[in-house]
Every structure is written in C-alpha cells, then in structure tokens.
CSV table of C-alpha atoms and ligand atoms in Angstrom, one decimal:
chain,number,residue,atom,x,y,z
D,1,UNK,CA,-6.0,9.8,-9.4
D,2,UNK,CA,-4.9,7.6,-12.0
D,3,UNK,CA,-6.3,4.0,-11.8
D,4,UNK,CA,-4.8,1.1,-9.5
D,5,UNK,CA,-4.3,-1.7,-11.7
D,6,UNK,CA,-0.9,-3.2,-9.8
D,7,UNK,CA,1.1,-4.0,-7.2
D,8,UNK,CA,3.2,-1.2,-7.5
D,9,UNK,CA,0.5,1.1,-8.3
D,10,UNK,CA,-0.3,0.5,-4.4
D,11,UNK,CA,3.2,0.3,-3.4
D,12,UNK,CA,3.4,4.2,-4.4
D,13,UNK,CA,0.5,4.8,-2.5
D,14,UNK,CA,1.8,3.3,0.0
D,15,UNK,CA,5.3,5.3,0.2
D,16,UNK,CA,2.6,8.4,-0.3
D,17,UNK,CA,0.4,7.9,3.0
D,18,UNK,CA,2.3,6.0,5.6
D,19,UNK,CA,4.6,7.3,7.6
D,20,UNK,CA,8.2,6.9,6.4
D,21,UNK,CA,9.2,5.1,9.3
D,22,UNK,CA,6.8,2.6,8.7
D,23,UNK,CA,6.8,2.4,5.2
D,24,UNK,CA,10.8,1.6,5.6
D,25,UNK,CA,9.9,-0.8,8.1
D,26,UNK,CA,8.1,-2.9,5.6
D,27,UNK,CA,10.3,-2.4,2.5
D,28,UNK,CA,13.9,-3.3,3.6
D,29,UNK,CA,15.7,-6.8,4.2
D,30,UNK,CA,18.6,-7.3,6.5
D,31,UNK,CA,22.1,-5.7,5.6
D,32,UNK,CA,22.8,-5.3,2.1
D,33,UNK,CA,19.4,-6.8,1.1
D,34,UNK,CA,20.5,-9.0,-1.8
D,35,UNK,CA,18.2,-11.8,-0.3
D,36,UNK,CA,15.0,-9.2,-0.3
D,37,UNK,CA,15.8,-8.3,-3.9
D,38,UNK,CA,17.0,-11.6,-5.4
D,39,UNK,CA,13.1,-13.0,-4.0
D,40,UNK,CA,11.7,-10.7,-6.3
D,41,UNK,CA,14.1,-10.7,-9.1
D,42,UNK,CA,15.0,-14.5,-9.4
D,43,UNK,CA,10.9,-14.7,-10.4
D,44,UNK,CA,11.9,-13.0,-12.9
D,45,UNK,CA,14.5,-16.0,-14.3
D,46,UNK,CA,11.4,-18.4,-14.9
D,47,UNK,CA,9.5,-18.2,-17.7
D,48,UNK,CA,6.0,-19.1,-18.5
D,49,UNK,CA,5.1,-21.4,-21.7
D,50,UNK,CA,2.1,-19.7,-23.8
D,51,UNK,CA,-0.1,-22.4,-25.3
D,52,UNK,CA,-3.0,-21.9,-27.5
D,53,UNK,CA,-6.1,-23.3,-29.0
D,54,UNK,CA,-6.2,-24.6,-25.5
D,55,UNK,CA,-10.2,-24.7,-24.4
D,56,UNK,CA,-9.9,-22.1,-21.3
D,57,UNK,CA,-13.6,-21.9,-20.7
D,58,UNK,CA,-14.7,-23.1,-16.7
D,59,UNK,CA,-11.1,-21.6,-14.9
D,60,UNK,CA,-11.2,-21.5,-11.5
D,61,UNK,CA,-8.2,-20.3,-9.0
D,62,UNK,CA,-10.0,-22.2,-6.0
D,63,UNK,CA,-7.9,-24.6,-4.1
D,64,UNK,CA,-7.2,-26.0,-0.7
D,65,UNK,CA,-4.4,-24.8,1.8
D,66,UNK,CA,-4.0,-27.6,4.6
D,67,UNK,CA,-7.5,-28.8,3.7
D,68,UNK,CA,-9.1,-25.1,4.4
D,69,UNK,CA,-11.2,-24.3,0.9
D,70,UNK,CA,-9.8,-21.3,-0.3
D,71,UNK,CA,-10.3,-19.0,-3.3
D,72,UNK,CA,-7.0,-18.8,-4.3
D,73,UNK,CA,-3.7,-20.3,-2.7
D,74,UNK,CA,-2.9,-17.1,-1.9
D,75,UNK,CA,-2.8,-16.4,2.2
D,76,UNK,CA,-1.8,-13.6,3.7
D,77,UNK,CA,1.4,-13.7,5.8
D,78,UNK,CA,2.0,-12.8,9.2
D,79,UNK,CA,3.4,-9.3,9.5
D,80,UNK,CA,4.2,-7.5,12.8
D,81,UNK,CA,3.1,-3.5,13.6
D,82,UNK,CA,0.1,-4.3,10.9
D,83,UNK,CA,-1.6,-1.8,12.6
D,84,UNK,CA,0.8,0.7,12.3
D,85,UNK,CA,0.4,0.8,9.0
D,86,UNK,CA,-3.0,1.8,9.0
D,87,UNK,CA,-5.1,2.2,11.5
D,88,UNK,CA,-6.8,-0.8,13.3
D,89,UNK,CA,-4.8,-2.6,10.4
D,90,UNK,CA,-5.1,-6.4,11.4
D,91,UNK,CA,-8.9,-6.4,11.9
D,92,UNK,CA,-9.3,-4.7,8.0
D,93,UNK,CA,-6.8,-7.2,6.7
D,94,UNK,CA,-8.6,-10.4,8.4
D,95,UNK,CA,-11.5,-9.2,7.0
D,96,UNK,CA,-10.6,-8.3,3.4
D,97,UNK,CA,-9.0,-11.5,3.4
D,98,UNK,CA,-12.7,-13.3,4.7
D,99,UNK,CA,-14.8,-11.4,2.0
D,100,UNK,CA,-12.2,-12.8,-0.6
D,101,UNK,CA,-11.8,-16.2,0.6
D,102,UNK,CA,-7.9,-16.4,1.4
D,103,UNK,CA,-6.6,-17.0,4.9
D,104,UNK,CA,-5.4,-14.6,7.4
D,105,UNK,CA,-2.5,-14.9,9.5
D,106,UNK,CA,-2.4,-13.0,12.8
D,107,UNK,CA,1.1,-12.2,13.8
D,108,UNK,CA,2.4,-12.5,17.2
D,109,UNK,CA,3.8,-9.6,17.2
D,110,UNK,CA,0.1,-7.5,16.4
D,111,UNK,CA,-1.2,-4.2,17.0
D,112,UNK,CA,-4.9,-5.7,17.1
D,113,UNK,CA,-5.0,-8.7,19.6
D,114,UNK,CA,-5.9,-12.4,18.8
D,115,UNK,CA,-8.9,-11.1,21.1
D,116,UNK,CA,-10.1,-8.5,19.1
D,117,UNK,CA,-9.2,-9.9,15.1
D,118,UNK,CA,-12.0,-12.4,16.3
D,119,UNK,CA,-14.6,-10.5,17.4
D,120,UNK,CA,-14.6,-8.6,13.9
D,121,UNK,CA,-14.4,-11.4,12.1
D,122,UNK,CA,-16.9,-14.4,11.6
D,123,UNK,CA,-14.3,-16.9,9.6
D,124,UNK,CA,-11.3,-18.8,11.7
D,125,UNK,CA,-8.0,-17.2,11.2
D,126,UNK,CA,-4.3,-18.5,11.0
D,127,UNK,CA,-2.3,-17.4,14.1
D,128,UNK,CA,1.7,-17.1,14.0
D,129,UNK,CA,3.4,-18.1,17.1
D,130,UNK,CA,7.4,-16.9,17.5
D,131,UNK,CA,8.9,-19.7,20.3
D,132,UNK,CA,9.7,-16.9,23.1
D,133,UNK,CA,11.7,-17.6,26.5
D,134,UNK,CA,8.7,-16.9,28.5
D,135,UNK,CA,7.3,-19.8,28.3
D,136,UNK,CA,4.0,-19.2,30.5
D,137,UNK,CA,3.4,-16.8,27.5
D,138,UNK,CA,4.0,-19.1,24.9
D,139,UNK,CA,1.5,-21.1,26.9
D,140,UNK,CA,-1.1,-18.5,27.1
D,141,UNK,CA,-0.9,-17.6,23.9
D,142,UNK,CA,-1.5,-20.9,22.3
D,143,UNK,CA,-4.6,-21.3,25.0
D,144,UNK,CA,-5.6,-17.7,23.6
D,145,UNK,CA,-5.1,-18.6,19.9
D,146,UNK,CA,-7.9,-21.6,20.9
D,147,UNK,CA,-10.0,-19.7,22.5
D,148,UNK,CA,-10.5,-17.5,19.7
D,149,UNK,CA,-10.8,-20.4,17.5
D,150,UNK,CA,-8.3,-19.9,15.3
D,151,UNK,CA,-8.3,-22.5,12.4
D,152,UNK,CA,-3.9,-23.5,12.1
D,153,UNK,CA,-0.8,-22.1,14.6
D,154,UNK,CA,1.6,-20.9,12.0
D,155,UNK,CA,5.0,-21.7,14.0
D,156,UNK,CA,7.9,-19.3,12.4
D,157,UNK,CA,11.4,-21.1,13.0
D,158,UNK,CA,13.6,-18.6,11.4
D,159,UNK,CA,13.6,-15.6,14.1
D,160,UNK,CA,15.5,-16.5,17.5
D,161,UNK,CA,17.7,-13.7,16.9
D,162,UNK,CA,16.7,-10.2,15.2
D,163,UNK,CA,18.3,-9.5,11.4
D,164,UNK,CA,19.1,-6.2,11.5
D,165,UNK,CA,17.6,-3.4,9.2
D,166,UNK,CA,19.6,-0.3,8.6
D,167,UNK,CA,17.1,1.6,8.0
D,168,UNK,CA,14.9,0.5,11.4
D,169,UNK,CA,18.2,1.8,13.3
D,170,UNK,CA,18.6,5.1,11.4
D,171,UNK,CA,14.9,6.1,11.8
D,172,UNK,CA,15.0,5.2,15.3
D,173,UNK,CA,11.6,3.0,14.8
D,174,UNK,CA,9.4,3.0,17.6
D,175,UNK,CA,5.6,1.9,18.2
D,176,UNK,CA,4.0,4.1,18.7
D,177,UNK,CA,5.9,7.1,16.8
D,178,UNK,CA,8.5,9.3,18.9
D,179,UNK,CA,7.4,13.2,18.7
D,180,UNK,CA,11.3,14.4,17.3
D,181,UNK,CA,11.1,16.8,14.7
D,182,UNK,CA,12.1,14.6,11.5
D,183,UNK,CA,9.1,13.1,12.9
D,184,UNK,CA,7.0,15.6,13.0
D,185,UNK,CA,8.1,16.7,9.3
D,186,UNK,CA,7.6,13.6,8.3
D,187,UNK,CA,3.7,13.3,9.8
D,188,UNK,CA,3.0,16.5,9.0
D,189,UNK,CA,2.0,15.4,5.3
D,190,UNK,CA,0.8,12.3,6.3
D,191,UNK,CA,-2.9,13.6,7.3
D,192,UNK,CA,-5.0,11.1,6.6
D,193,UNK,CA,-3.3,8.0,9.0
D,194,UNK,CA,-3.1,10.3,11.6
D,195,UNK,CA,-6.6,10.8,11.7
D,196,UNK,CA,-7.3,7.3,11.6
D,197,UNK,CA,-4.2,6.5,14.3
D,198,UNK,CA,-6.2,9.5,16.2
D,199,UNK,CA,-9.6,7.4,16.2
D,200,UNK,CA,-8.1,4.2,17.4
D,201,UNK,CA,-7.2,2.9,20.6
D,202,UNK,CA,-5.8,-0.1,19.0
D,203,UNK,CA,-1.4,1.9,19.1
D,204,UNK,CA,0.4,-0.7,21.2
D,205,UNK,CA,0.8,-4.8,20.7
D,206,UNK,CA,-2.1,-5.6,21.6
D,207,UNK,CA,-1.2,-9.6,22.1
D,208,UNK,CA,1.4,-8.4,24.8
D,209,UNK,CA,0.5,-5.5,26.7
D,210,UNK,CA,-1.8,-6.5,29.2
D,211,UNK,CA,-0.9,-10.0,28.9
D,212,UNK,CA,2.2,-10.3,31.0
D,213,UNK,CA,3.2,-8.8,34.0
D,214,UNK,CA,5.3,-5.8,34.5
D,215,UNK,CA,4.8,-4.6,30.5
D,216,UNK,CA,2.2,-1.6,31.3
D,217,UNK,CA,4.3,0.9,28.7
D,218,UNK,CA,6.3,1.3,25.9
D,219,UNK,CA,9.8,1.3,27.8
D,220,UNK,CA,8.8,-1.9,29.6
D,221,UNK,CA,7.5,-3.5,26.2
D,222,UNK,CA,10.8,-2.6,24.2
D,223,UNK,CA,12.8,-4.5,27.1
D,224,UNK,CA,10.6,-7.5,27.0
D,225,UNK,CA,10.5,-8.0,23.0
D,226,UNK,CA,14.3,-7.3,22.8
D,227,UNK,CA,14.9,-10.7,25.0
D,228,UNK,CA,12.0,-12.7,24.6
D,229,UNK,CA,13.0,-14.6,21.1
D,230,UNK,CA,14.0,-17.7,22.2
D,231,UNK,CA,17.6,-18.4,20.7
D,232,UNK,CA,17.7,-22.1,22.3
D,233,UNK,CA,14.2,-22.7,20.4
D,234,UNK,CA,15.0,-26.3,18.9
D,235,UNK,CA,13.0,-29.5,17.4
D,236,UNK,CA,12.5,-30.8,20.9
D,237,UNK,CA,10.8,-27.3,21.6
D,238,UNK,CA,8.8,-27.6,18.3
D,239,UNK,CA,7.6,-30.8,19.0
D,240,UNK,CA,5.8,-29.8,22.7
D,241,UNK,CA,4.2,-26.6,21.0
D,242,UNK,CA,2.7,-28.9,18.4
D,243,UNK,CA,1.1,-31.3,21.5
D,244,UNK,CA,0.6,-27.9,23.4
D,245,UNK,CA,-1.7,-26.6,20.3
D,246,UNK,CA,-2.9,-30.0,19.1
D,247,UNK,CA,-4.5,-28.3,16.0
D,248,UNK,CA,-3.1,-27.9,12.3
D,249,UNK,CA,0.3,-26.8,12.3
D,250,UNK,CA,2.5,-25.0,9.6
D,251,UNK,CA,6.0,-24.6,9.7
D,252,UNK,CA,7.3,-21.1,8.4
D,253,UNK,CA,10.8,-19.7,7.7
D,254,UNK,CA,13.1,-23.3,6.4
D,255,UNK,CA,15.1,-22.9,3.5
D,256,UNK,CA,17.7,-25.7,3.4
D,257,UNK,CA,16.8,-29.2,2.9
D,258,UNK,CA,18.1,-30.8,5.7
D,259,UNK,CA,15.6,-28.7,7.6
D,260,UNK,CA,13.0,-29.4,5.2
D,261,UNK,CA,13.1,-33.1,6.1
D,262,UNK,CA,13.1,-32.3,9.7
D,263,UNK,CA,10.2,-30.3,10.0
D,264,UNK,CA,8.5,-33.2,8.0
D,265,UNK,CA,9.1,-35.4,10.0
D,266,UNK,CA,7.2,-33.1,13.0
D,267,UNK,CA,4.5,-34.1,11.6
D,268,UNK,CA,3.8,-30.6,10.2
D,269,UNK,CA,0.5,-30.2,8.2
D,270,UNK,CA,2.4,-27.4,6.1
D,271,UNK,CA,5.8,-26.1,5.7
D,272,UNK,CA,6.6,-22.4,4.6
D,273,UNK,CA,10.1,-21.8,2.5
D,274,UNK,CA,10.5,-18.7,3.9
D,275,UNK,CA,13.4,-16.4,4.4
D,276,UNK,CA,11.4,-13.8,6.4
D,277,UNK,CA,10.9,-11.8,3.3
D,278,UNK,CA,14.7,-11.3,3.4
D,279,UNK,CA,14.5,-9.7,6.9
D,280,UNK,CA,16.9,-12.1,8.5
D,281,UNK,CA,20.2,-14.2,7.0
D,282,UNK,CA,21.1,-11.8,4.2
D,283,UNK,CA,23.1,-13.8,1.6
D,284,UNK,CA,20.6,-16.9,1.9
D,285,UNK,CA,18.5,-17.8,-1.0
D,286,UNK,CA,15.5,-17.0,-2.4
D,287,UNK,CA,12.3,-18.3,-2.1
D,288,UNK,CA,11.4,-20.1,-5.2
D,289,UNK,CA,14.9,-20.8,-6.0
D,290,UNK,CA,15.1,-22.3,-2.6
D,291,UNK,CA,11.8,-24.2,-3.7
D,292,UNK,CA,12.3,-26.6,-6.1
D,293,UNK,CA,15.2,-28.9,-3.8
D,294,UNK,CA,12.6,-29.1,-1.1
D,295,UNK,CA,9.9,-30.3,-2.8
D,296,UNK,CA,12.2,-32.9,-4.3
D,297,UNK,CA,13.1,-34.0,-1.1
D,298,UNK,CA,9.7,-34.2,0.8
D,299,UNK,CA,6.8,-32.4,-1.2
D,300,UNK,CA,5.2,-35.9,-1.1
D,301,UNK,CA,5.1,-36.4,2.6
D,302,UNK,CA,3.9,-32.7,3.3
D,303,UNK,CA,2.5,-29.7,1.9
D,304,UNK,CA,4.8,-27.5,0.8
D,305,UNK,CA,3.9,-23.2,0.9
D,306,UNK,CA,6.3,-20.7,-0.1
D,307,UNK,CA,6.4,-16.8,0.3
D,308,UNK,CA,8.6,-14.1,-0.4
D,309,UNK,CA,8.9,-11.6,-3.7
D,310,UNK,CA,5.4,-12.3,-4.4
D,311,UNK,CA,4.3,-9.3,-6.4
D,312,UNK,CA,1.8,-10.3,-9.3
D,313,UNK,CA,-0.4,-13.6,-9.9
D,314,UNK,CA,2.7,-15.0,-12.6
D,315,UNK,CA,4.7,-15.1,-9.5
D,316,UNK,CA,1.9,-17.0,-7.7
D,317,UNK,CA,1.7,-19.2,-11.3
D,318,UNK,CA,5.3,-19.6,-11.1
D,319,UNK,CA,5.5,-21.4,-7.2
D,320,UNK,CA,2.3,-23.5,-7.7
D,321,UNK,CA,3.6,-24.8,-11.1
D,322,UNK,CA,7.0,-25.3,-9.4
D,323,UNK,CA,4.7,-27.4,-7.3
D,324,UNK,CA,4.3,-25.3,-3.8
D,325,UNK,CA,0.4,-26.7,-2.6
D,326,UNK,CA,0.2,-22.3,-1.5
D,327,UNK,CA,1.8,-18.6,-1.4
D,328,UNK,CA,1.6,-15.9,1.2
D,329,UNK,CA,1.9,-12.3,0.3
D,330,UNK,CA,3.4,-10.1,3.1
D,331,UNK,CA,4.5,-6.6,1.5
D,332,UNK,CA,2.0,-6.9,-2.1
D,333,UNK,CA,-1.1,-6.6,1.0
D,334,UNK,CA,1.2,-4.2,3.2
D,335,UNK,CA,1.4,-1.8,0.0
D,336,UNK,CA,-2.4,-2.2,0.0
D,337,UNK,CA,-3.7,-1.8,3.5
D,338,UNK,CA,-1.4,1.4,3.6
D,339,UNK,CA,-2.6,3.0,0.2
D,340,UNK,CA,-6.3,2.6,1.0
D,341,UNK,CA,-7.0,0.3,4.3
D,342,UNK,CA,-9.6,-2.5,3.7
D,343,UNK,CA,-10.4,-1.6,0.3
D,344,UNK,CA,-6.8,-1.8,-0.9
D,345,UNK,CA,-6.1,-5.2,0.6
D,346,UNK,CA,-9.0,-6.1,-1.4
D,347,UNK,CA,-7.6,-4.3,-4.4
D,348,UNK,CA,-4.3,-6.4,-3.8
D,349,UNK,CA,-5.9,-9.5,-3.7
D,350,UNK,CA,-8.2,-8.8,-7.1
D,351,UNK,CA,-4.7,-7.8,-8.9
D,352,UNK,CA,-2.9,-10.8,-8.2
D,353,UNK,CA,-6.3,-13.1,-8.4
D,354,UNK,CA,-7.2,-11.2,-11.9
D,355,UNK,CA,-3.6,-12.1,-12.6
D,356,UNK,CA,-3.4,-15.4,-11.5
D,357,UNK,CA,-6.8,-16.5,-13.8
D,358,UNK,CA,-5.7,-14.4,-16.7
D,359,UNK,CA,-1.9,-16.2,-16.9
D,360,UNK,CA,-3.4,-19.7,-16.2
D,361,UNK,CA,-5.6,-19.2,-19.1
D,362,UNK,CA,-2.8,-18.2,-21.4
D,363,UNK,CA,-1.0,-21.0,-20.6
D,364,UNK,CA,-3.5,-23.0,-21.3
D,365,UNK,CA,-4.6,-24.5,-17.8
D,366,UNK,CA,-8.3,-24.4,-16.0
D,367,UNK,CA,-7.6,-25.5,-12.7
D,368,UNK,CA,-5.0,-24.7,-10.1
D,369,UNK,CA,-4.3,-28.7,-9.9
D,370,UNK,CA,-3.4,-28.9,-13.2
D,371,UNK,CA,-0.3,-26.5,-12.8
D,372,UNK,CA,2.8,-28.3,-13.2
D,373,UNK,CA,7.0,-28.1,-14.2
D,374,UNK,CA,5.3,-28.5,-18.0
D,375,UNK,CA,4.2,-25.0,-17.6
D,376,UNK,CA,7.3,-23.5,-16.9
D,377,UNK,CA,10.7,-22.8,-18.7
D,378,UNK,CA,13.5,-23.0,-16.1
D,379,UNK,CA,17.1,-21.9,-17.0
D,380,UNK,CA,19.3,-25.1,-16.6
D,381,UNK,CA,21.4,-23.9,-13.6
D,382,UNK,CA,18.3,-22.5,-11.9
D,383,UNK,CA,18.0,-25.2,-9.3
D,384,UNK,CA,21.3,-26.8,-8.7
D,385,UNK,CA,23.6,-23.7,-9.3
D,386,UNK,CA,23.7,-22.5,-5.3
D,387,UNK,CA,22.5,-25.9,-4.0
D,388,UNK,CA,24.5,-27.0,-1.7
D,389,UNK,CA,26.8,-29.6,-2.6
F,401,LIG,C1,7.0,-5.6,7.8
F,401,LIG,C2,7.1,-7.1,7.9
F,401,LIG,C3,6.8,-7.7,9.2
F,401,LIG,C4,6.9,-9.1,9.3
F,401,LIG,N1,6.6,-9.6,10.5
F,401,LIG,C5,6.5,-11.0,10.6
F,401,LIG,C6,6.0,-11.6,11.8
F,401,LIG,O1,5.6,-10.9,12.7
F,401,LIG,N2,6.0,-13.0,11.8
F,401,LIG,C7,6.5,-13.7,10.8
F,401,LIG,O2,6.4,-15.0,10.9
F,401,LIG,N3,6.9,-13.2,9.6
F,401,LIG,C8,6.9,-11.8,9.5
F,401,LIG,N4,7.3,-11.3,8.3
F,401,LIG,C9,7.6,-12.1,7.2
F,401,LIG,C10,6.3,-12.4,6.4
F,401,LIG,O3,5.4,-13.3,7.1
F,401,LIG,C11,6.6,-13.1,5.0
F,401,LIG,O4,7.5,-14.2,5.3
F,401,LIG,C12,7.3,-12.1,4.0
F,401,LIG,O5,6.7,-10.9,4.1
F,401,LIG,C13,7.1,-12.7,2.6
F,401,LIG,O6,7.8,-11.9,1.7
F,401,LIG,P1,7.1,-10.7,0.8
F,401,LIG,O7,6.8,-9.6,1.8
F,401,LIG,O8,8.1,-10.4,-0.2
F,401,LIG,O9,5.7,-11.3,0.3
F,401,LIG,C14,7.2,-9.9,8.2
F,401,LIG,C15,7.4,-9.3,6.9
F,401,LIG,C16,7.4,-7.9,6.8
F,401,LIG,C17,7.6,-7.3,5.4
C-alpha cells in the first residue's frame, strides 16, 4: 500500500471501503454544487508570503478555541450518520480527536448517542444542537448534552429546511442500508465495514431512537426527521436555547453580515461561517471568501470560526491569518475515519497539523497568534467582488 501522506490519499481510501452510498453522502453539496467546490477552490486564490532568515526555532500550533486549550485550532465538525461511515464511528472520532488535543463535536443527528460518546471518552466534548419543532426534545436534549458534561452547545442556524443532494435521492439513502441488489453489489466489495457494521449494535441515531415516543424503527424515524427541523427557528428561539443551556455557546452556519452582527449580539461565545459544507443554499459563498467581511464587522466583539473546503494545514494557515480565532474539518476527518477508523482520523489530523507547523515556519511565524493579513497575498477583488452592496 503506498504511504498516506494527504488528504486525498485518505479520501481514495475512503471512496475504496465505504459504501457508495455513504461515501456520496459525504462528498456532494446541494444542486449543482458550485458552493461545495468554490469552498475548496477559492483557498486556492490566496496566497501565502514565504519569508526567510526568519528564526523558526520554538513553533507551536497550540491555541485556544472559546477558552478550551487546544493543540491546534483545528475542531472537528459536527457530521450526521458518523457512524455509518465506519463502524461505532463517533466514539473513534471523539477519541482520536482527545489523544490529539482538538475538540469534538457530536452531531445531533449521531449514530453513537451523547450517552455513549461519553462513556468512551474522558475529555468534555462539543455537542451540535439543530432547533427542532419538538420542543420537549430540544429540551431533553440540552438536559442530556449536560448530563454528559459536554464542554459548549454548538447551535447550527443554517438547516430549518433540507438542501437537497442529488445523489442522496438517486441512491435512495437510508440508515441503515436497504438490501436492493445495487446494494448488495455495491457491499459485496466492501468487506471490511461490514464486518465491523456486523459487530456493532451502534446502526440507528442513537440520540433519537429511544428518546421520543412512537420512533421504535426506521419507518417511524424517517417520518420524524423529515418534519422535525424547525423552519420558524428565529433569534427569539436562539435566545431561550442559550438560557435553556446556560453553558458556552457557538453559533454555526451564518454567512452574511447582517447575520453576523446578530448572532453577536446573542451573546454567542463563538460564531461559525459556515455554509454547511455547501450542503444547503447552493449559489452562496464560500467560507473564507465569506470570512473576511465578518470579521470586519464584529471579529472584535466575538470569536470568529470558520469551516468548509478545509483540506490541508495552508488552508487552516490561510483562515487563521485571515483572522478566524478556529477551523473545523468535516469531510478531511470523514475521508479518514472511513479509510482506516480511529487511526485514520488520527492520520488526518497529523497531515493537516504536520502541515499547519511546516507552512507557519516557512512563512516565517512561531506562534499561531502571530498569524495575521501580513502573511497573506489576497487578489484585490477577493473580498469586495460578491459582497453585497
Ligand atoms: C456528511 C456530512 C454531514 C454533516 N452533518 C452535519 C450535522 O449533522 N450538523 C451540522 O451542524 N453540520 C453538519 N455538516 C456540516 C459540517 O459540520 C461542516 O460545516 C462541513 O462539513 C465543513 O465543510 P468541509 O466538509 O468541507 O470541511 C455535515 C457535513 C457533512 C459533509
């Protein structure tokens, strides 16, 4: 096997082992996907300044996100169906991401339950909250996410309605798999995560089921999760989850900057520019070209995290020196838990870290809070040209 030594190395892996199903499920956007690629490729319009004779003894990626020491300001993002990427998938990511010193974040929408991520683990986690209808779960749930002691309620604003993914629809996605014979094809080279699917109990979402009357199965579940975003979530709504969980609170999914000063005025310890990793408005903006406007407008009266298109440590360079306080990776720790479970999360987070320390060197910085515009060459039009006017 030749050696892993990026991203992509695991992302072929990844396309190798898993599923198709699932593997589509984690590499598409909604519609045409122009959003999902431009968060990759609009990385690739910044540039970094190389400086030399620069003394770049002492580096150190370590940081803080909301106050929590981390090793780098790389978290991992909330991702739905973890577990169905590997087996028992959440509870391997949560504790690749303890070893290495980054924060997890436990989607709502988990295979593994809040319940169960703890008692594997020994560090608090993050836990993502989508607003729902049901609003005795919503309560639950937060009083569940405390229980387990989880260190910040990451509060995702950008979902009350689903995106839609062509390729969910044409491979008739379902959790767990649907025995139809593409199916079966399909699985029938994919030996290795059945056996591990075949030694878990962990197949259903494990924060639901159980949790709320009348979902026992699958058929039940599907019904429940298709209605349960709630599209009349608004700032009012925001504002009694935050006294409900009473606990650091992050903000995930604004893009725009009228948003932006909104959810800073919450009272948010974090905000996320987020675009769902291009899952939901196709045709918004990047990430990092999103980035910059909003920390204009308010990255001094809260900290400001960004995700989307990360794939390497230069992209991670890229946002902090933009000025984001912290990243999340969704996909670059997908591609990893499905190559090689634990030990490729792991491997994703020593690629981007080994990436991160080499570039800071090269550009002649130590320290993580000495990362700055100065390091960066920006095309002129990169900020204003789709701002809104
Ligand atoms: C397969 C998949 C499932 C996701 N599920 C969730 C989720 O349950 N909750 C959430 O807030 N964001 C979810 N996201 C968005 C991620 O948290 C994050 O914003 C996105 O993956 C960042 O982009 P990247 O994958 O390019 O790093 C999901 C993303 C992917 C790829």
């Amino acid at each position: 096997m030749p050696a892993v030594t990026t991203i992509q190395d695991l992302k072929e892996m990844h396309r190798r082992r898993v599923p198709r199903m699932f593997y589509d499920y984690a590499e598409s956007g909604s519609w045409t996907e122009q959003t999902f690629r431009e968060n990759t490729t609009d990385f690739e319009q910044i540039r970094l300044r190389q400086r030399v004779a620069v003394d770049m003894t002492g580096r150190s990626t370590a940081s803080q996100m909301i106050g929590q020491d981390v090793a780098m300001p790389v978290a991992l993002a909330p991702v739905g169906s973890t577990g169905m990427q590997h087996a028992d998938g959440e509870i391997l990511a949560a504790k690749a991401a303890e070893k290495f010193g980054v924060p997890f974040t436990l989607s709502t929408m988990s295979i593994c339950s809040i319940e169960d991520v703890a008692a594997h683990t020994t560090k608090p986690f993050w836990f993502q909250l989508y607003a729902m209808r049901d609003k005795t779960f919503v309560k639950n749930i937060i009083e569940r996410a405390k229980a387990a002691k989880c260190s910040a309620l990451v509060l995702t604003l950008d979902l009350q309605i689903l995106g839609q993914r062509h390729k969910d629809i044409k491979n008739g996605l379902t959790v767990p798999i649907k025995p139809t014979l593409p199916n079966l094809i399909d699985l029938a080279t994919k030996w290795r995560w059945i056996s591990g699917m075949a030694q878990t109990k962990r197949r259903q979402f494990g924060n639901i089921v159980g949790h709320i009357d009348g979902i026992s199965d699958m058929s039940s579940l599907s019904v429940w999760a298709s209605e349960s975003f709630d599209p009349q979530l608004n700032w009012d709504e925001v504002k009694t989850i935050k006294k409900m969980w009473g606990g650091p609170l992050i903000l995930k999914g604004v893009l725009d900057v009228e948003d932006a000063r909104m959810a800073a005025r919450m009272g948010a310890d974090a905000i996320v520019v987020s675009n769902h990793g291009g899952r939901q408005l196709d045709g918004a903006l990047s990430s990092i070209r999103a980035l910059p406007a909003i920390l204009d407008a308010i990255g001094d009266k809260v900290e400001v995290h960004m995700d989307g298109g990360i794939r390497s440590g230069q992209d991670v360079l890229k946002a902090l020196a933009l000025g984001a306080k912290g990243t999340y990776i969704g996909r670059a720790f997908i591609h990893g838990l499905g190559a090689m479970g634990q030990p490729g999360v792991t491997k994703a987070l020593e690629i981007i870290h080994k990436e991160l320390d080499t570039t800071m060197a090269l550009c002649g910085e130590t320290k993580v809070a000495d990362l700055g515009r100065h390091n960066l060459l920006i095309p002129e039009d990169f900020e204003g040209r789709w701002q809104k006017t």
